[in-house]
Amino acid sequence: MKNVLVIGSTGQIGSELTMKLRGLYPDGNIVAGFIKGAEPKGILLESGPSAEADVRNAQSLAQIVDKYKIDTIYNLAALLSAVAESKPLLAWDIQMNGLINILEVAREKGCAVFTPSSIGSFGPETPRVNTPQDTIQRPRSMYGVTKVATELLSDYYFHKYGTDTRSVRFPGLISNVTLPGGGTTDYAVEIYYAAVKGEEFACPIAKGTFMDMMYMPDALKAAVDIMNADPAKLVHRNSFNVASMSFDPEIIYSKICEYVPGFKMRYEADPVRQAIADSWPDKMDDSCAREEWGWAPSYDLDSMTRDMLESLRKKLLG
Ligand code: AKB
């Protein structure tokens, strides 16, 4: 991996992944791909090349791949779970028509492709605790449908054409640089912003709803390590369970209160998000990722909380 196109570079994952890749591969072209209205700014714009990369325009993707001699594509273009429920056709267009464009370009030009899957690829019939790598995947949300199809299509291109597709099933991702937008797990980011701003937090997810979560530095490590893994050791490809912590709103709230005494939270149910969360696992088993490419997270809830609060205090309070 040397010359990389990050599609969706201004989003929650892309904004940090692009910078991490530029740090890791200073001699490569790490292209920040964006769509109109979400152009890169500041350090993301200034530290390397950028290009308009709409997944629905296969020709422009092929031109970027040629121009920058791209060998690896990170495809982070997606509508998250809650927003995909309100715009299912747009979610399908971006996540499926966009993906096949990327895979076709990758097949023709010989690029490796990472398109993340998610805990959203599971459904109500999936075993909830220690969810196995290979198990029932019958999601009820459009987001989940596209994630299962993404896994299958990515594996199809590998088996049929030898296209080097690999990926992980991300938990809810918690970060302090770019806010997520329209996800079911967004509450676990927003709660830290409320705590630092001294506001009461209105939690849209009910007490007792457990979901896998991960701090962004671990998610970035997973995204880089899977693409650098020895292919001979990969039994699976699309997509690996990766886990680091699982909690419900009460647990994250109590943890924040250890560092922000007096912080207040109330429950204000969001039926769309709650229905999605109720269909997702509590906690995945990620032993295949650990065995096949050495996955191991660095952060737990306590170390993430200390880092989130410190970073957000600097960012929001100066
Ligand atoms: C979402 O909540 O939609 C995402 C995810 C878990 O895939 N954060």
Short mmCIF file of C-alpha atoms and ligand atoms in Angstrom, two decimals:
data_model
loop_
_atom_site.label_atom_id
_atom_site.label_comp_id
_atom_site.label_asym_id
_atom_site.label_seq_id
_atom_site.Cartn_x
_atom_site.Cartn_y
_atom_site.Cartn_z
CA MET A 1 0.00 0.00 0.00
CA LYS A 2 1.58 3.25 -1.15
CA ASN A 3 -0.76 5.24 -3.36
CA VAL A 4 -4.18 5.27 -1.77
CA LEU A 5 -7.54 6.79 -2.65
CA VAL A 6 -9.70 7.44 0.41
CA ILE A 7 -13.30 7.85 -0.77
CA GLY A 8 -15.29 9.78 1.83
CA SER A 9 -12.17 11.45 3.22
CA THR A 10 -14.07 14.20 5.03
CA GLY A 11 -16.31 11.82 6.98
CA GLN A 12 -15.89 10.48 10.51
CA ILE A 13 -13.42 7.72 9.58
CA GLY A 14 -11.98 9.26 6.41
CA SER A 15 -10.81 12.50 7.97
CA GLU A 16 -8.58 10.61 10.42
CA LEU A 17 -7.64 7.67 8.17
CA THR A 18 -6.36 9.97 5.41
CA MET A 19 -4.08 11.77 7.85
CA LYS A 20 -2.86 8.50 9.36
CA LEU A 21 -2.03 7.10 5.90
CA ARG A 22 -0.18 10.31 4.98
CA GLY A 23 1.90 9.87 8.11
CA LEU A 24 2.60 6.20 7.36
CA TYR A 25 3.36 6.66 3.64
CA PRO A 26 4.93 10.12 3.26
CA ASP A 27 6.33 9.23 -0.17
CA GLY A 28 3.03 7.97 -1.56
CA ASN A 29 0.00 9.72 -3.01
CA ILE A 30 -2.71 9.60 -0.37
CA VAL A 31 -5.64 11.16 -2.20
CA ALA A 32 -8.48 12.67 -0.19
CA GLY A 33 -11.58 11.78 -2.23
CA PHE A 34 -14.62 13.94 -1.63
CA ILE A 35 -18.05 14.79 -3.02
CA LYS A 36 -19.39 18.27 -3.83
CA GLY A 37 -20.47 20.01 -0.65
CA ALA A 38 -18.05 18.00 1.52
CA GLU A 39 -14.70 19.34 0.30
CA PRO A 40 -11.60 18.85 2.48
CA LYS A 41 -10.38 21.89 4.41
CA GLY A 42 -7.42 22.88 6.58
CA ILE A 43 -4.72 20.28 7.17
CA LEU A 44 -6.61 17.59 5.22
CA LEU A 45 -6.56 19.80 2.13
CA GLU A 46 -3.06 21.17 2.61
CA SER A 47 -1.18 17.97 3.50
CA GLY A 48 -1.75 16.05 0.24
CA PRO A 49 -3.69 15.68 -3.00
CA SER A 50 -7.46 15.68 -3.13
CA ALA A 51 -9.94 14.86 -5.89
CA GLU A 52 -13.68 14.79 -6.39
CA ALA A 53 -14.55 11.08 -6.13
CA ASP A 54 -18.26 10.35 -6.34
CA VAL A 55 -18.75 6.58 -6.22
CA ARG A 56 -21.61 6.93 -8.69
CA ASN A 57 -19.20 8.16 -11.38
CA ALA A 58 -17.03 5.19 -12.37
CA GLN A 59 -15.19 7.12 -15.07
CA SER A 60 -13.93 9.78 -12.68
CA LEU A 61 -12.79 7.07 -10.23
CA ALA A 62 -10.80 5.38 -13.01
CA GLN A 63 -9.18 8.71 -13.91
CA ILE A 64 -8.08 9.32 -10.31
CA VAL A 65 -6.68 5.79 -10.09
CA ASP A 66 -4.66 6.36 -13.28
CA LYS A 67 -3.49 9.86 -12.39
CA TYR A 68 -2.19 8.95 -8.93
CA LYS A 69 -1.20 5.30 -9.71
CA ILE A 70 -3.56 4.18 -6.96
CA ASP A 71 -2.95 0.67 -5.60
CA THR A 72 -5.45 0.67 -2.71
CA ILE A 73 -8.94 2.15 -2.37
CA TYR A 74 -10.62 2.78 0.98
CA ASN A 75 -14.30 3.05 0.16
CA LEU A 76 -15.89 4.91 3.08
CA ALA A 77 -18.89 6.30 1.19
CA ALA A 78 -22.07 5.31 3.06
CA LEU A 79 -25.25 6.57 4.65
CA LEU A 80 -25.28 5.37 8.26
CA SER A 81 -28.04 3.20 9.69
CA ALA A 82 -30.65 5.72 10.92
CA VAL A 83 -30.37 8.07 7.95
CA ALA A 84 -30.41 5.10 5.53
CA GLU A 85 -33.83 4.16 6.94
CA SER A 86 -35.17 7.56 5.90
CA LYS A 87 -33.49 7.45 2.44
CA PRO A 88 -33.31 3.74 1.54
CA LEU A 89 -33.00 4.24 -2.23
CA LEU A 90 -30.17 6.72 -1.86
CA ALA A 91 -28.46 4.33 0.58
CA TRP A 92 -28.76 1.54 -1.99
CA ASP A 93 -27.43 3.79 -4.76
CA ILE A 94 -24.35 4.90 -2.81
CA GLN A 95 -23.64 1.63 -1.05
CA MET A 96 -24.36 -0.84 -3.85
CA ASN A 97 -24.15 0.93 -7.22
CA GLY A 98 -21.19 2.86 -5.84
CA LEU A 99 -19.50 -0.32 -4.64
CA ILE A 100 -19.81 -2.14 -7.95
CA ASN A 101 -18.28 0.87 -9.72
CA ILE A 102 -15.34 0.76 -7.33
CA LEU A 103 -14.92 -3.00 -7.66
CA GLU A 104 -15.00 -2.79 -11.46
CA VAL A 105 -12.33 -0.07 -11.46
CA ALA A 106 -10.28 -2.12 -8.97
CA ARG A 107 -10.62 -5.25 -11.12
CA GLU A 108 -9.48 -3.42 -14.26
CA LYS A 109 -6.64 -1.50 -12.62
CA GLY A 110 -5.48 -4.10 -10.07
CA CYS A 111 -6.28 -2.16 -6.87
CA ALA A 112 -6.94 -3.62 -3.42
CA VAL A 113 -10.24 -2.47 -1.87
CA PHE A 114 -11.39 -1.96 1.73
CA THR A 115 -15.13 -1.35 2.16
CA PRO A 116 -16.14 -1.55 5.81
CA SER A 117 -18.98 -3.69 7.03
CA SER A 118 -20.50 -3.21 10.47
CA ILE A 119 -22.39 -4.68 13.40
CA GLY A 120 -25.30 -3.50 11.24
CA SER A 121 -24.82 -6.55 9.02
CA PHE A 122 -26.40 -8.69 11.76
CA GLY A 123 -30.07 -9.01 12.60
CA PRO A 124 -32.49 -10.22 15.26
CA GLU A 125 -31.83 -13.93 14.59
CA THR A 126 -28.05 -13.51 15.03
CA PRO A 127 -26.62 -14.83 18.33
CA ARG A 128 -26.37 -11.69 20.49
CA VAL A 129 -23.49 -12.57 22.75
CA ASN A 130 -20.09 -13.59 21.43
CA THR A 131 -21.53 -13.27 17.93
CA PRO A 132 -19.42 -15.66 15.82
CA GLN A 133 -17.50 -14.66 12.71
CA ASP A 134 -19.62 -16.94 10.54
CA THR A 135 -23.25 -16.78 11.59
CA ILE A 136 -26.79 -15.78 10.61
CA GLN A 137 -26.90 -12.37 8.85
CA ARG A 138 -30.51 -11.38 8.23
CA PRO A 139 -30.61 -7.64 9.04
CA ARG A 140 -33.91 -5.75 8.83
CA SER A 141 -32.48 -2.26 8.09
CA MET A 142 -31.50 -1.00 4.62
CA TYR A 143 -28.07 -0.19 6.03
CA GLY A 144 -27.71 -3.81 7.15
CA VAL A 145 -28.95 -5.15 3.82
CA THR A 146 -26.31 -3.13 1.99
CA LYS A 147 -23.60 -4.21 4.44
CA VAL A 148 -24.33 -7.93 3.94
CA ALA A 149 -24.43 -7.39 0.17
CA THR A 150 -21.13 -5.47 0.43
CA GLU A 151 -19.50 -8.41 2.16
CA LEU A 152 -20.83 -10.87 -0.42
CA LEU A 153 -19.97 -8.74 -3.45
CA SER A 154 -16.48 -8.02 -2.16
CA ASP A 155 -15.87 -11.75 -1.61
CA TYR A 156 -17.32 -12.44 -5.06
CA TYR A 157 -14.76 -10.15 -6.72
CA PHE A 158 -11.99 -11.85 -4.77
CA HIS A 159 -13.05 -15.38 -5.68
CA LYS A 160 -14.01 -14.66 -9.30
CA TYR A 161 -11.38 -12.12 -10.32
CA GLY A 162 -8.72 -12.25 -7.62
CA THR A 163 -9.41 -8.61 -6.65
CA ASP A 164 -7.77 -8.10 -3.25
CA THR A 165 -10.82 -7.15 -1.19
CA ARG A 166 -10.59 -7.21 2.62
CA SER A 167 -12.50 -5.53 5.41
CA VAL A 168 -13.79 -5.49 8.96
CA ARG A 169 -17.17 -5.23 10.65
CA PHE A 170 -16.83 -2.03 12.62
CA PRO A 171 -18.59 -1.50 15.93
CA GLY A 172 -19.96 1.97 16.72
CA LEU A 173 -16.95 4.29 16.36
CA ILE A 174 -16.17 6.96 18.92
CA SER A 175 -13.98 9.88 17.91
CA ASN A 176 -13.25 13.51 18.71
CA VAL A 177 -12.27 14.91 15.31
CA THR A 178 -15.28 14.57 12.97
CA LEU A 179 -18.81 13.86 14.17
CA PRO A 180 -20.61 10.83 12.75
CA GLY A 181 -23.94 11.60 11.10
CA GLY A 182 -27.11 9.55 11.22
CA GLY A 183 -25.88 6.40 12.95
CA THR A 184 -27.50 4.35 15.71
CA THR A 185 -24.35 4.43 17.82
CA ASP A 186 -23.82 8.22 17.50
CA TYR A 187 -25.08 8.69 21.06
CA ALA A 188 -21.80 7.29 22.37
CA VAL A 189 -19.97 10.22 20.72
CA GLU A 190 -22.55 12.92 21.50
CA ILE A 191 -22.56 12.05 25.21
CA TYR A 192 -18.91 13.16 25.51
CA TYR A 193 -19.62 16.49 23.77
CA ALA A 194 -22.51 17.12 26.19
CA ALA A 195 -20.35 16.24 29.20
CA VAL A 196 -17.58 18.62 28.15
CA LYS A 197 -20.01 21.44 27.31
CA GLY A 198 -21.69 21.02 30.71
CA GLU A 199 -25.05 20.16 29.11
CA GLU A 200 -27.59 17.53 30.15
CA PHE A 201 -27.53 14.64 27.65
CA ALA A 202 -30.78 13.35 26.10
CA CYS A 203 -30.00 9.71 25.33
CA PRO A 204 -31.93 8.25 22.36
CA ILE A 205 -31.03 4.64 23.22
CA ALA A 206 -32.67 2.80 26.13
CA LYS A 207 -30.97 1.60 29.29
CA GLY A 208 -29.83 -2.00 28.92
CA THR A 209 -29.15 -1.77 25.16
CA PHE A 210 -25.65 -3.14 24.72
CA MET A 211 -23.67 -2.61 21.51
CA ASP A 212 -20.04 -3.07 20.48
CA MET A 213 -18.11 0.20 20.39
CA MET A 214 -14.53 1.13 19.48
CA TYR A 215 -12.27 4.16 19.84
CA MET A 216 -11.16 5.64 16.50
CA PRO A 217 -7.39 4.99 16.93
CA ASP A 218 -8.17 1.25 17.17
CA ALA A 219 -10.51 1.43 14.17
CA LEU A 220 -7.77 3.11 12.09
CA LYS A 221 -5.28 0.47 13.18
CA ALA A 222 -7.72 -2.26 12.09
CA ALA A 223 -8.27 -0.59 8.70
CA VAL A 224 -4.51 -0.34 8.05
CA ASP A 225 -3.49 -3.72 9.49
CA ILE A 226 -6.05 -5.77 7.57
CA MET A 227 -4.80 -4.29 4.28
CA ASN A 228 -1.19 -5.06 5.23
CA ALA A 229 -1.94 -8.57 6.50
CA ASP A 230 -0.23 -11.59 4.95
CA PRO A 231 -2.82 -12.87 2.44
CA ALA A 232 -1.64 -16.44 2.91
CA LYS A 233 -2.92 -16.33 6.50
CA LEU A 234 -6.39 -15.00 5.66
CA VAL A 235 -9.09 -17.65 5.83
CA HIS A 236 -11.77 -14.93 5.83
CA ARG A 237 -11.81 -11.65 3.92
CA ASN A 238 -15.11 -9.77 3.96
CA SER A 239 -15.56 -9.03 6.70
CA PHE A 240 -13.83 -9.69 10.04
CA ASN A 241 -15.52 -9.10 13.40
CA VAL A 242 -13.35 -6.63 15.36
CA ALA A 243 -14.27 -5.76 18.93
CA SER A 244 -12.88 -3.81 21.84
CA MET A 245 -15.68 -2.85 24.27
CA SER A 246 -19.41 -3.32 24.76
CA PHE A 247 -21.61 -1.13 26.95
CA ASP A 248 -25.11 0.25 27.42
CA PRO A 249 -25.93 3.94 28.07
CA GLU A 250 -25.80 3.48 31.86
CA ILE A 251 -22.25 2.12 31.75
CA ILE A 252 -20.80 4.89 29.57
CA TYR A 253 -22.72 7.50 31.59
CA SER A 254 -21.33 6.17 34.90
CA LYS A 255 -17.82 6.11 33.46
CA ILE A 256 -18.06 9.75 32.34
CA CYS A 257 -19.43 10.73 35.76
CA GLU A 258 -16.18 9.43 37.33
CA TYR A 259 -14.40 12.30 35.52
CA VAL A 260 -17.27 14.81 35.21
CA PRO A 261 -19.11 14.72 38.54
CA GLY A 262 -22.61 16.13 38.35
CA PHE A 263 -23.04 15.30 34.64
CA LYS A 264 -26.73 14.63 33.93
CA MET A 265 -28.39 12.26 31.45
CA ARG A 266 -32.07 11.61 30.72
CA TYR A 267 -33.67 9.16 28.28
CA GLU A 268 -35.52 10.43 25.20
CA ALA A 269 -36.26 7.40 23.07
CA ASP A 270 -35.74 7.51 19.31
CA PRO A 271 -37.89 4.62 18.00
CA VAL A 272 -35.99 4.25 14.71
CA ARG A 273 -32.59 4.03 16.37
CA GLN A 274 -33.89 1.84 19.18
CA ALA A 275 -35.41 -0.70 16.77
CA ILE A 276 -32.11 -0.89 14.90
CA ALA A 277 -30.08 -1.20 18.11
CA ASP A 278 -32.39 -3.96 19.38
CA SER A 279 -31.63 -6.01 16.27
CA TRP A 280 -27.84 -5.73 16.64
CA PRO A 281 -25.56 -7.96 18.71
CA ASP A 282 -24.45 -7.08 22.25
CA LYS A 283 -20.90 -8.24 21.75
CA MET A 284 -19.00 -9.84 18.86
CA ASP A 285 -16.41 -12.61 19.02
CA ASP A 286 -13.34 -11.36 17.12
CA SER A 287 -11.09 -14.38 17.55
CA CYS A 288 -10.73 -14.94 13.78
CA ALA A 289 -9.28 -11.43 13.33
CA ARG A 290 -6.93 -12.03 16.26
CA GLU A 291 -5.77 -15.38 14.83
CA GLU A 292 -5.59 -14.53 11.12
CA TRP A 293 -3.95 -11.07 11.20
CA GLY A 294 -3.06 -10.32 14.81
CA TRP A 295 -5.88 -7.88 15.63
CA ALA A 296 -5.76 -6.49 19.20
CA PRO A 297 -7.34 -3.23 20.40
CA SER A 298 -5.45 -0.81 22.64
CA TYR A 299 -8.30 1.13 24.28
CA ASP A 300 -10.93 0.12 26.82
CA LEU A 301 -13.81 2.26 28.10
CA ASP A 302 -11.71 3.91 30.80
CA SER A 303 -8.70 4.85 28.64
CA MET A 304 -11.00 6.01 25.82
CA THR A 305 -13.04 8.16 28.20
CA ARG A 306 -9.95 9.88 29.61
CA ASP A 307 -8.63 10.56 26.12
CA MET A 308 -12.00 11.74 24.73
CA LEU A 309 -12.57 14.15 27.60
CA GLU A 310 -9.04 15.56 27.41
CA SER A 311 -9.20 16.00 23.60
CA LEU A 312 -12.66 17.54 23.62
CA ARG A 313 -11.77 19.92 26.44
CA LYS A 314 -8.89 21.23 24.30
CA LYS A 315 -11.06 21.39 21.18
CA LEU A 316 -14.20 22.93 22.68
CA LEU A 317 -12.90 24.93 25.64
CA GLY A 318 -9.47 25.89 24.30
C1 AKB B 1 -24.25 3.21 12.74
O1 AKB B 1 -24.64 3.35 13.90
O2 AKB B 1 -25.00 3.24 11.76
C2 AKB B 1 -22.79 2.94 12.50
C3 AKB B 1 -22.51 1.48 12.52
C4 AKB B 1 -22.45 0.73 13.79
O3 AKB B 1 -22.31 0.90 11.51
N1 AKB B 1 -22.02 3.63 13.49
#
